CSV table of C-alpha atoms in Angstrom, one decimal:
chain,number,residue,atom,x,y,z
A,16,UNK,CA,5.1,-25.6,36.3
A,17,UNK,CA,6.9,-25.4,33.3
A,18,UNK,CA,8.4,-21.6,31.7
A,19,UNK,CA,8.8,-22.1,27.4
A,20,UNK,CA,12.2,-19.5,27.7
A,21,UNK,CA,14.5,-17.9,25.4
A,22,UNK,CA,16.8,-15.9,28.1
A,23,UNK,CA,18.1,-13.4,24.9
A,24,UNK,CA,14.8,-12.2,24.1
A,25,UNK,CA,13.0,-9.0,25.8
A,26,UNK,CA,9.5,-11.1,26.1
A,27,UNK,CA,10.3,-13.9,28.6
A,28,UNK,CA,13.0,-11.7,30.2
A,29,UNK,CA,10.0,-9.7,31.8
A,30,UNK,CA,9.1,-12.7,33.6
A,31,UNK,CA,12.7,-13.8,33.9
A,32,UNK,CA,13.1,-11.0,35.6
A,33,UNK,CA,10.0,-11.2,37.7
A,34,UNK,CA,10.6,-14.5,38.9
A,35,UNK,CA,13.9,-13.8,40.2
A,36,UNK,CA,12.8,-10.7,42.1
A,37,UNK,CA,10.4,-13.4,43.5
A,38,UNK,CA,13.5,-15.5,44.1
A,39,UNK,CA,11.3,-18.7,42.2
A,40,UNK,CA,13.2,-21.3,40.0
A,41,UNK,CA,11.2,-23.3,37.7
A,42,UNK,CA,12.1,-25.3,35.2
A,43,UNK,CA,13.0,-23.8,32.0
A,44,UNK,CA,12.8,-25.3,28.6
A,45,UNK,CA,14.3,-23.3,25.9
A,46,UNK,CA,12.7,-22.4,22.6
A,47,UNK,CA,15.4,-21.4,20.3
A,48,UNK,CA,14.1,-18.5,18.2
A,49,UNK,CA,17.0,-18.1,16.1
A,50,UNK,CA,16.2,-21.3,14.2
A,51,UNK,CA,12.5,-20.2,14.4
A,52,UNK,CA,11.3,-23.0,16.4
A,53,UNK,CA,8.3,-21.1,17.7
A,54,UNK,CA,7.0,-21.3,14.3
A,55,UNK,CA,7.4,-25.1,13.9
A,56,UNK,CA,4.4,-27.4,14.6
A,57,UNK,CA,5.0,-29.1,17.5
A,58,UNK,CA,5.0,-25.3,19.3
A,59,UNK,CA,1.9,-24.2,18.2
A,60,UNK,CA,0.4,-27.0,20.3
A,61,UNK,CA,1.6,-25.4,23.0
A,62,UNK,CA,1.1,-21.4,21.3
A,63,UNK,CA,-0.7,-20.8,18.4
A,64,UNK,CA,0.4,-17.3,18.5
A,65,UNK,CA,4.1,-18.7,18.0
A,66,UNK,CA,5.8,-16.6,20.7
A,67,UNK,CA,7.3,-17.3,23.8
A,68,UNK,CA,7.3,-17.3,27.3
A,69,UNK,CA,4.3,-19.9,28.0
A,70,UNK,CA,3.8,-20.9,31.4
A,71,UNK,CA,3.0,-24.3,31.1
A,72,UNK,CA,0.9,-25.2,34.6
A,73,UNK,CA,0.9,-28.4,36.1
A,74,UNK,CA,-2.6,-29.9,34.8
A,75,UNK,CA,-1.1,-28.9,31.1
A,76,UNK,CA,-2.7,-25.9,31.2
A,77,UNK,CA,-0.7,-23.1,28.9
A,78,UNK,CA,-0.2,-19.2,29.2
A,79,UNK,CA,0.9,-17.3,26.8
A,80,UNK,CA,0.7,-13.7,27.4
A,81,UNK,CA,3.2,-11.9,29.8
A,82,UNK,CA,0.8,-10.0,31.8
A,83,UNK,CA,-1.1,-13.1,32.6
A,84,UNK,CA,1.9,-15.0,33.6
A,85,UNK,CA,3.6,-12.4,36.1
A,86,UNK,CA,-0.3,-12.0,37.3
A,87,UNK,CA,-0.3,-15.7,38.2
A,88,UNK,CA,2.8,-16.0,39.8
A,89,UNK,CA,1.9,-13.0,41.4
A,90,UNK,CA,-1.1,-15.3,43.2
A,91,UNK,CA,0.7,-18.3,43.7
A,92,UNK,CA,3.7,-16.8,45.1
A,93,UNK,CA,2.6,-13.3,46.7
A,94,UNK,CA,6.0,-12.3,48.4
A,95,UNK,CA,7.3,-9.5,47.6
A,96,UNK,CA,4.1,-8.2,46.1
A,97,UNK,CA,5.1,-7.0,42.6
A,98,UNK,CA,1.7,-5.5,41.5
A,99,UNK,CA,0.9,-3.6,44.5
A,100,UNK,CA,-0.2,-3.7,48.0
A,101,UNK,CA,-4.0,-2.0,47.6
A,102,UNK,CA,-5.9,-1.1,45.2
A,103,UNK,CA,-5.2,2.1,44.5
A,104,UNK,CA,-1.7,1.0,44.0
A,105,UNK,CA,-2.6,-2.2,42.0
A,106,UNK,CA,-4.5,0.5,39.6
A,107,UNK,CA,-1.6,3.0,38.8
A,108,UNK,CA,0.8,0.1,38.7
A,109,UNK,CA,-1.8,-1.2,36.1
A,110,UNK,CA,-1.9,1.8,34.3
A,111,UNK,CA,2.0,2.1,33.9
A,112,UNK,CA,1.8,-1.7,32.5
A,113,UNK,CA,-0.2,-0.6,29.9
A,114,UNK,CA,0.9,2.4,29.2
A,115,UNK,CA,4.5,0.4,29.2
A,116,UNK,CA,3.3,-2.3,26.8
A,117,UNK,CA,2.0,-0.5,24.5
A,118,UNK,CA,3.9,3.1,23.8
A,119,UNK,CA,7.7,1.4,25.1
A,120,UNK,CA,7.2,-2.1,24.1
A,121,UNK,CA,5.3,-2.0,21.2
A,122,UNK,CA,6.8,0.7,19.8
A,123,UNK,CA,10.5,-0.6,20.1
A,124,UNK,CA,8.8,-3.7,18.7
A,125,UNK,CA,7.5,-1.5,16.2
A,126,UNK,CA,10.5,0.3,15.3
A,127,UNK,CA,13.2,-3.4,15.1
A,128,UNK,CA,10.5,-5.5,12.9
A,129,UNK,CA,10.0,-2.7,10.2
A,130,UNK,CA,13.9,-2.1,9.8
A,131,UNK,CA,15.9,-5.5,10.3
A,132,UNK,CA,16.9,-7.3,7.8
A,133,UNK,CA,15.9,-10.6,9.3
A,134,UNK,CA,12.9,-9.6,10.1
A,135,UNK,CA,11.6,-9.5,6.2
A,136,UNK,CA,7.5,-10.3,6.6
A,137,UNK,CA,7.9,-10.7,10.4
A,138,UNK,CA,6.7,-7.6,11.0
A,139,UNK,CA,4.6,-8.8,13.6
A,140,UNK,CA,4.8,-11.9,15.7
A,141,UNK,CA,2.6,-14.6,15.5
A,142,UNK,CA,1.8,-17.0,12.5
A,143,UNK,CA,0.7,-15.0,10.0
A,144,UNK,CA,3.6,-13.1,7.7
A,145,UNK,CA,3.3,-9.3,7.9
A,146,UNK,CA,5.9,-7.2,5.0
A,147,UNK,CA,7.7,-4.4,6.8
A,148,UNK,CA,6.8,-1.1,6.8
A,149,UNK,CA,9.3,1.6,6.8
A,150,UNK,CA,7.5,4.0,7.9
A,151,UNK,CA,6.4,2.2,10.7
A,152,UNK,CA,10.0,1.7,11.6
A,153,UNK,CA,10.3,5.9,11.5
A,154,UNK,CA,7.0,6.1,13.8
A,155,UNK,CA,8.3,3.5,15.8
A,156,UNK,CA,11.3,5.6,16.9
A,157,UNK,CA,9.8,8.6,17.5
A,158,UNK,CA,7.3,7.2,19.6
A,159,UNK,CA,10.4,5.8,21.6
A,160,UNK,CA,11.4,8.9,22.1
A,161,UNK,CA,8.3,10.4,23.4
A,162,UNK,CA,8.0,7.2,25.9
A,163,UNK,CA,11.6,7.8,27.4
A,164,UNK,CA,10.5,11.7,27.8
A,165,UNK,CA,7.3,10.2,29.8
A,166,UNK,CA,8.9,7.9,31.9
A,167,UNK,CA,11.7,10.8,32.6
A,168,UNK,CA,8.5,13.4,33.5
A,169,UNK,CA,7.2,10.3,35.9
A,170,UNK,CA,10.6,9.5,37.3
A,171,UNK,CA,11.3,13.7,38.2
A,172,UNK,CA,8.5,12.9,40.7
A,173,UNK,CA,9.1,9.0,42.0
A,174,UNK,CA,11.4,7.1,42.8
A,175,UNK,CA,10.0,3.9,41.1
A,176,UNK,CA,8.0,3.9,37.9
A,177,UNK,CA,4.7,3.3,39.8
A,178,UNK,CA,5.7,5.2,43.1
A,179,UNK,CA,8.0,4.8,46.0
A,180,UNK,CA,7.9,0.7,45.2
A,181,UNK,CA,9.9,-1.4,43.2
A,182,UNK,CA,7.0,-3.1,40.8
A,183,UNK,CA,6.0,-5.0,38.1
A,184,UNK,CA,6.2,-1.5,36.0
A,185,UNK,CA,10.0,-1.5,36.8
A,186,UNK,CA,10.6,-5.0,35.4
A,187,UNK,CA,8.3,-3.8,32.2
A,188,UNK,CA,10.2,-0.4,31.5
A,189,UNK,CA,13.6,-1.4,32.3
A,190,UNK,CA,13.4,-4.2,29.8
A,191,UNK,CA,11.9,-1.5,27.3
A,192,UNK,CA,15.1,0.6,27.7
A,193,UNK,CA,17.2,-2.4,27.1
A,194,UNK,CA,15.4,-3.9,24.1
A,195,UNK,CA,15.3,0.0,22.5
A,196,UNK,CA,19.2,0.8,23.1
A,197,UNK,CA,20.3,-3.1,22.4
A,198,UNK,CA,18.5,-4.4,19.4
A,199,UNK,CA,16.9,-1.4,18.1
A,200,UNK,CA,20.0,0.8,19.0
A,201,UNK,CA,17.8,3.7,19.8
A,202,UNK,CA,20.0,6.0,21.8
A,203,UNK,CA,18.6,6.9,25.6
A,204,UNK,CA,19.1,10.9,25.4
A,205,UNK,CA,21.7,12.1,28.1
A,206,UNK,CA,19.2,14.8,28.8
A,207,UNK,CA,16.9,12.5,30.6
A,208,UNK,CA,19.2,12.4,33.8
A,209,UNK,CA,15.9,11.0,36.4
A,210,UNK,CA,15.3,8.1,33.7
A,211,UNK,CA,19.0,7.7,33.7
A,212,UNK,CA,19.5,7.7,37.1
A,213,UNK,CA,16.3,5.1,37.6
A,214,UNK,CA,18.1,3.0,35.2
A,215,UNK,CA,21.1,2.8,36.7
A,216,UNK,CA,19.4,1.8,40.0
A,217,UNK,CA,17.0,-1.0,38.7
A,218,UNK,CA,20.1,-2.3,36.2
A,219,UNK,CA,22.0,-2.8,39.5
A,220,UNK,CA,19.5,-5.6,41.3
A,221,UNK,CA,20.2,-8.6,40.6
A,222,UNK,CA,17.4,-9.8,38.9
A,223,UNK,CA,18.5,-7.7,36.3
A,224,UNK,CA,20.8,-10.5,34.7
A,225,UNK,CA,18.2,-12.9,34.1
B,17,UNK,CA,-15.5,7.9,41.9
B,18,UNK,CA,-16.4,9.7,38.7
B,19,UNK,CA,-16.2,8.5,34.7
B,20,UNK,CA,-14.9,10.5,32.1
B,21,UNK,CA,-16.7,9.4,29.4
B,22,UNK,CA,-18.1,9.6,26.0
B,23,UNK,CA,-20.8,7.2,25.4
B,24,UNK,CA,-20.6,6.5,21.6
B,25,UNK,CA,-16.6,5.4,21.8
B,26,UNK,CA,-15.8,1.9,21.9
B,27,UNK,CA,-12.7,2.3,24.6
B,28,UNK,CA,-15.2,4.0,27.1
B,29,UNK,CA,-17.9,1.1,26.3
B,30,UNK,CA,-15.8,-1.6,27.8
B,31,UNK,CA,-16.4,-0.1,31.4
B,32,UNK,CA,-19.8,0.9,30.6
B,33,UNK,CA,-20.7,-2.7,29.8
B,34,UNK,CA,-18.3,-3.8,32.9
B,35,UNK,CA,-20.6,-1.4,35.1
B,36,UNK,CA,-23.5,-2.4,33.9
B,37,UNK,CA,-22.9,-5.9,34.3
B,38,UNK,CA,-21.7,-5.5,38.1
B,39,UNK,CA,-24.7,-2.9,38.3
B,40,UNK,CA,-22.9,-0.4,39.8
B,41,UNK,CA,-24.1,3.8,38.8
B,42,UNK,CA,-21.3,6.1,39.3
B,43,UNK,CA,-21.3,9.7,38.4
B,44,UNK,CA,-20.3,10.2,34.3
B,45,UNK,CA,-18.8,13.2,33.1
B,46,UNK,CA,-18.9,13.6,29.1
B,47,UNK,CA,-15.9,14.8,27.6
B,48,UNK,CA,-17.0,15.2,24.0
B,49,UNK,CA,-14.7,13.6,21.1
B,50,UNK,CA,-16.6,15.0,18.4
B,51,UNK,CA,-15.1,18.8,19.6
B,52,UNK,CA,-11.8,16.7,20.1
B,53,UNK,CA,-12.5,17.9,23.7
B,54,UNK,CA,-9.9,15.0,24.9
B,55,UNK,CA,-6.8,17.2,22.9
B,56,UNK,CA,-8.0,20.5,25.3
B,57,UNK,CA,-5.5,21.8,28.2
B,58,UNK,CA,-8.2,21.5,30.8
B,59,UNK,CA,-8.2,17.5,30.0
B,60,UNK,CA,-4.3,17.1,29.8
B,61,UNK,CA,-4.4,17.6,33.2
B,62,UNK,CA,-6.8,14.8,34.2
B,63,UNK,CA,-5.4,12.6,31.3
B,64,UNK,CA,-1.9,13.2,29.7
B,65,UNK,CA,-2.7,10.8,27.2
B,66,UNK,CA,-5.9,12.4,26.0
B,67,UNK,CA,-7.9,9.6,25.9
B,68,UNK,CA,-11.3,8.8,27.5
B,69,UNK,CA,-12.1,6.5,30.1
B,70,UNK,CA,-10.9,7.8,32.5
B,71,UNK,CA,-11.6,7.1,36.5
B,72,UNK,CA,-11.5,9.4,38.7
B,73,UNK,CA,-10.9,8.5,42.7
B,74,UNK,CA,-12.7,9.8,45.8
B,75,UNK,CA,-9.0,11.3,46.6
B,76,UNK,CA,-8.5,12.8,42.9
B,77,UNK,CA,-6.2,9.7,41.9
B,78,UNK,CA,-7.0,9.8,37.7
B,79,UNK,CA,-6.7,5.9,36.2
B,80,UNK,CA,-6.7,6.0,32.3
B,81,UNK,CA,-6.3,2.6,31.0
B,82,UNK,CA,-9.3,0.8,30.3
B,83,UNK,CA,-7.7,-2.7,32.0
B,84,UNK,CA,-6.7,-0.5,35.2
B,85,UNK,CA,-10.1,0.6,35.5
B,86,UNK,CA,-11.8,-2.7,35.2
B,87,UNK,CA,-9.7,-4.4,37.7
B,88,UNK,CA,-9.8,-1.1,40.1
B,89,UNK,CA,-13.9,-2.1,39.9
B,90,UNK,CA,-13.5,-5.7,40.4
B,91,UNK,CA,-11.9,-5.2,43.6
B,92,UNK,CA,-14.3,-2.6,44.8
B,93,UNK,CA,-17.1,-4.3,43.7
B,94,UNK,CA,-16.2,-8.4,43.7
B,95,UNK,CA,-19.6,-9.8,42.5
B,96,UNK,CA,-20.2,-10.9,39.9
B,97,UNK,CA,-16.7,-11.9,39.2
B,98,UNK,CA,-15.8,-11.0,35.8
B,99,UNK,CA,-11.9,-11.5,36.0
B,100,UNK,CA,-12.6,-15.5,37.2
B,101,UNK,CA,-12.8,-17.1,40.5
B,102,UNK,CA,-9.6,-18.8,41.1
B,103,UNK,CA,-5.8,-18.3,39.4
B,104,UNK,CA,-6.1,-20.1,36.3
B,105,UNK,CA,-9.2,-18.9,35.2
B,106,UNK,CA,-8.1,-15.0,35.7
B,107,UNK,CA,-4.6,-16.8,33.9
B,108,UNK,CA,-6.7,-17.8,31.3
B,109,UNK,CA,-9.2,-14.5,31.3
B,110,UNK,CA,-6.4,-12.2,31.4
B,111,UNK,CA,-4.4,-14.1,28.5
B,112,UNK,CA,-7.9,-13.7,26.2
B,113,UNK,CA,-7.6,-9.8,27.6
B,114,UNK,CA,-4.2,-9.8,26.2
B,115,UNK,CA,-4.9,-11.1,23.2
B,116,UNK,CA,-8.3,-9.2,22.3
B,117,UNK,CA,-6.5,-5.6,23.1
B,118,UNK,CA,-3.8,-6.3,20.9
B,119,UNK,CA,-4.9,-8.3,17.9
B,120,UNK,CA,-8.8,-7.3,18.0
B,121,UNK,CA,-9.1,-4.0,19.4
B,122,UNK,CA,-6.1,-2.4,18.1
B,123,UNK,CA,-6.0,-4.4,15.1
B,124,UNK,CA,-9.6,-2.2,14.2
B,125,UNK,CA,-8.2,1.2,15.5
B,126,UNK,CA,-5.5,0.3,13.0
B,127,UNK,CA,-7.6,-0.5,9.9
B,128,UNK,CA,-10.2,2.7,10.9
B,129,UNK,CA,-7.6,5.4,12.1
B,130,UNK,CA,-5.5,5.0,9.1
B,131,UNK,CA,-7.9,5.5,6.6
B,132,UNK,CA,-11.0,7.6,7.8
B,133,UNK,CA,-10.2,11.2,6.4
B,134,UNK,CA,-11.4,12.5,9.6
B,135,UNK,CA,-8.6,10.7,11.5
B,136,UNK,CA,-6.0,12.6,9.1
B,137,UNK,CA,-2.7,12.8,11.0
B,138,UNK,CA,-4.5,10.8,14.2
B,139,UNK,CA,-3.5,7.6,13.8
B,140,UNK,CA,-2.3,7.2,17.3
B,141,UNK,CA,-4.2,8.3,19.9
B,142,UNK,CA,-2.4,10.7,22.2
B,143,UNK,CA,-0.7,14.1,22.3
B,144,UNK,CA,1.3,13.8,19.3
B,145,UNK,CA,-0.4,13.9,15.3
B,146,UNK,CA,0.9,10.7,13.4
B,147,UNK,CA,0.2,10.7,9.7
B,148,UNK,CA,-2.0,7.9,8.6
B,149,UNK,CA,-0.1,4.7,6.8
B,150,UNK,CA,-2.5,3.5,4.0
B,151,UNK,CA,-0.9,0.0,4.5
B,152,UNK,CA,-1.4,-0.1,7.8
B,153,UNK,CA,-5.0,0.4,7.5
B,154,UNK,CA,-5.0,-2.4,5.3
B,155,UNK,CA,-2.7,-4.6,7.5
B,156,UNK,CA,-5.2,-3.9,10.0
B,157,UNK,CA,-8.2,-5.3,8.2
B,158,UNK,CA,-6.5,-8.6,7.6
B,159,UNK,CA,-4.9,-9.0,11.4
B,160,UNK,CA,-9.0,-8.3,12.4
B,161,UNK,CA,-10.3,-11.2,9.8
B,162,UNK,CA,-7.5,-13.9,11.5
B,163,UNK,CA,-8.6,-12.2,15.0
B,164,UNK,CA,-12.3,-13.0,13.6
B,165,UNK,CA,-11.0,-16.8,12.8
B,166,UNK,CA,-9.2,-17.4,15.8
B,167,UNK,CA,-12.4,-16.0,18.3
B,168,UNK,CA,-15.0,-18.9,15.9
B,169,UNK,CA,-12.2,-21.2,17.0
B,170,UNK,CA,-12.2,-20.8,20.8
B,171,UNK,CA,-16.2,-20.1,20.7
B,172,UNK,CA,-16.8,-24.2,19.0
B,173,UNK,CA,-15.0,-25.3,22.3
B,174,UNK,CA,-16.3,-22.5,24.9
B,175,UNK,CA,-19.5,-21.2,25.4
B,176,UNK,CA,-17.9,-17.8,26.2
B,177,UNK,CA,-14.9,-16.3,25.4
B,178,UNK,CA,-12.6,-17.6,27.9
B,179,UNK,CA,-14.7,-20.4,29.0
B,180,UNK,CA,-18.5,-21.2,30.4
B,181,UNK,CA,-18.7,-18.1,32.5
B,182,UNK,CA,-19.2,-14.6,31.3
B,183,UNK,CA,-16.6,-12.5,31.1
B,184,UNK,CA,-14.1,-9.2,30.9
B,185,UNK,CA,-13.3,-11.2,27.9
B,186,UNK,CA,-16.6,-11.4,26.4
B,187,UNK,CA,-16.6,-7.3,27.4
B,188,UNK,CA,-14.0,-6.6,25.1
B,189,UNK,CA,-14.6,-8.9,22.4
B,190,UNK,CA,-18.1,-7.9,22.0
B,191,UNK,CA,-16.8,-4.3,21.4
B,192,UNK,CA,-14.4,-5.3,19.8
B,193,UNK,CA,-17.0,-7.1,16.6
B,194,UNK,CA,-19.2,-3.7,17.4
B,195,UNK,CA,-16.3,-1.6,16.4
B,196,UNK,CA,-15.1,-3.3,13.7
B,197,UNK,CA,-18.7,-3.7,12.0
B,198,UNK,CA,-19.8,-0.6,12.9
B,199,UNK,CA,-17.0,2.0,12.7
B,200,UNK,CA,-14.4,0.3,10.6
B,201,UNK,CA,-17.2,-1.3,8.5
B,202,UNK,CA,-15.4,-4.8,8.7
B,203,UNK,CA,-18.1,-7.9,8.1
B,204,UNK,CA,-18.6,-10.5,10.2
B,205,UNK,CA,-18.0,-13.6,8.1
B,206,UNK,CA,-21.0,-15.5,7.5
B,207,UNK,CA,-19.8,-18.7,7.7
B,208,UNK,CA,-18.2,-17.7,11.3
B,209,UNK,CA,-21.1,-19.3,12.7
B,210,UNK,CA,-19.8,-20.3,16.6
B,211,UNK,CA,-18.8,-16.5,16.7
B,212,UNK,CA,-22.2,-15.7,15.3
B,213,UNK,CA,-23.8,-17.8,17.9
B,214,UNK,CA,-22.2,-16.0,20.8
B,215,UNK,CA,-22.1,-12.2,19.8
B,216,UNK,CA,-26.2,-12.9,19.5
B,217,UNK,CA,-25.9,-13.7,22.9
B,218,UNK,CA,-23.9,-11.6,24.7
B,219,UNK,CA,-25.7,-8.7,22.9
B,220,UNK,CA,-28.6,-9.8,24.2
B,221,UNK,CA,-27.4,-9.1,27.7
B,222,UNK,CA,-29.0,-5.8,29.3
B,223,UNK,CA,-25.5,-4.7,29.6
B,224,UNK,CA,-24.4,-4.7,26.1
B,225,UNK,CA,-26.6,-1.6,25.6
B,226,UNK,CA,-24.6,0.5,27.9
């Protein structure tokens, strides 16, 4: 097993950080996205959608989107369980992810590749050029905002994201709040004191750094 | 268990095809999107994010992601498998998941939500009005004509989505081409004719009325 990295980028950190609250080590071979190498030719072999991580498995068998990865490891290495121990917890766990991916994630996404400068016609990843959008960027914050006022509802009422667990969800969100106050420099208001305090707590594991 | 549901949407369809394919009846409740019935106080309390499905549990546990709700079934009701049968084909199912979500489904909610003057400041689904982006629409049409490309691909190596079984894969693609020619009034391209092939045949299945 084979991880396609690039340890300053919010993507693979979500399994970066997954795999070491797993405590696995697998070999790592870096893409270097600032010299665009996910777009060259020789990547797209591996992922035509030009983004990394890709887990490449052991009968060359490559997978490219984050929920599928930390979902495989999750079955190959089950301890500690990182996507529940039940159903019931599996299915909020689930719903955070998504809710996660798409109103933290994509919106910070959202809000970086309409605004940069370096991001001219890379509004979205993959291989296709997109122009910015600037209102997109605008939307893109204030859905940012909305997300960190969720997650601060959620996190008056649980210790974790998903419940009284570490999970999956905490990887997803904490990475979310990193990528918004980092490289989109969207400020996390001081009024949100549980998010804060969550943060503070999930920033301290050690996984964290990777 | 109870659904929340409105039968003519295309989110709620990807469980009601999931159900019907597993064969399981579970007690449906309509919430009615025409009278924006989702947007009322009563339904913020059983789904902050005001969107249908959503699965109700015996102990009153609410699950409102479409993916949460699928798995949730899976386990409950194991056969027929439609999230694979060992780890790399769910790896490979739930990396076609991924990808259909994002650059299909969302892609057409894009093109339609940002231009249907019915859909005026709903662009977003959710508790908050968004203002339609014209160029977003339009962005959206051309992300669902490469998603179009990239499903014929895949479907002149694979009899099914994400390989020779049926899948949650072919679930959500087949709504996916339903929404976008229906709805959204994308075409399918003609000469798309391994995609052709397989929408015939999956919308052949009993389920694919449900």
């Amino acid at each position: 097993m084979k991880l396609y990295d690039f340890p300053m980028a919010p993507s693979p950190r979500r399994v970066n950080v997954f795999l070491a609250e797993k405590g696995i080590e697998i070999e790592k071979v870096e893409v270097d996205l600032r010299q665009a190498e996910q777009m060259s030719e020789a990547f797209k072999l591996i992922n035509p959608h030009c983004t990394v991580p890709v887990l490449e498995l052991d009968d060359g068998t490559y997978i490219s989107s984050i929920d599928a990865i930390n979902r495989y490891l999750e079955e190959i290495y089950p301890e500690p369980p990182l996507f529940g121990t039940n159903a019931k917890e599996r299915a909020l766990i689930n719903d955070w992810c998504h809710y996660i991916n798409v109103n933290g994630f994509m919106a910070v996404a959202e809000a970086l590749r309409n605004s940069a400068s370096r991001m001219k016609d890379r509004a979205i990843t993959g291989p296709h050029n997109f122009a910015q959008i600037p209102e997109l960027a605008a939307r893109g914050r204030e859905r940012v905002g909305y997300f960190f006022e969720d997650l601060n509802a959620q996190l008056a009422k649980t210790k974790y994201v998903a419940g009284d667990a570490y999970s999956v969800a905490d990887v997803g969100a904490m990475v979310v709040v990193d990528f918004a106050t980092g490289m989109a420099k969207i400020e996390l208001p001081e009024s949100l004191t549980n998010l804060k305090r969550w943060y503070m707590e999930v920033s301290a594991r050690p996984s964290a750094s990777a």
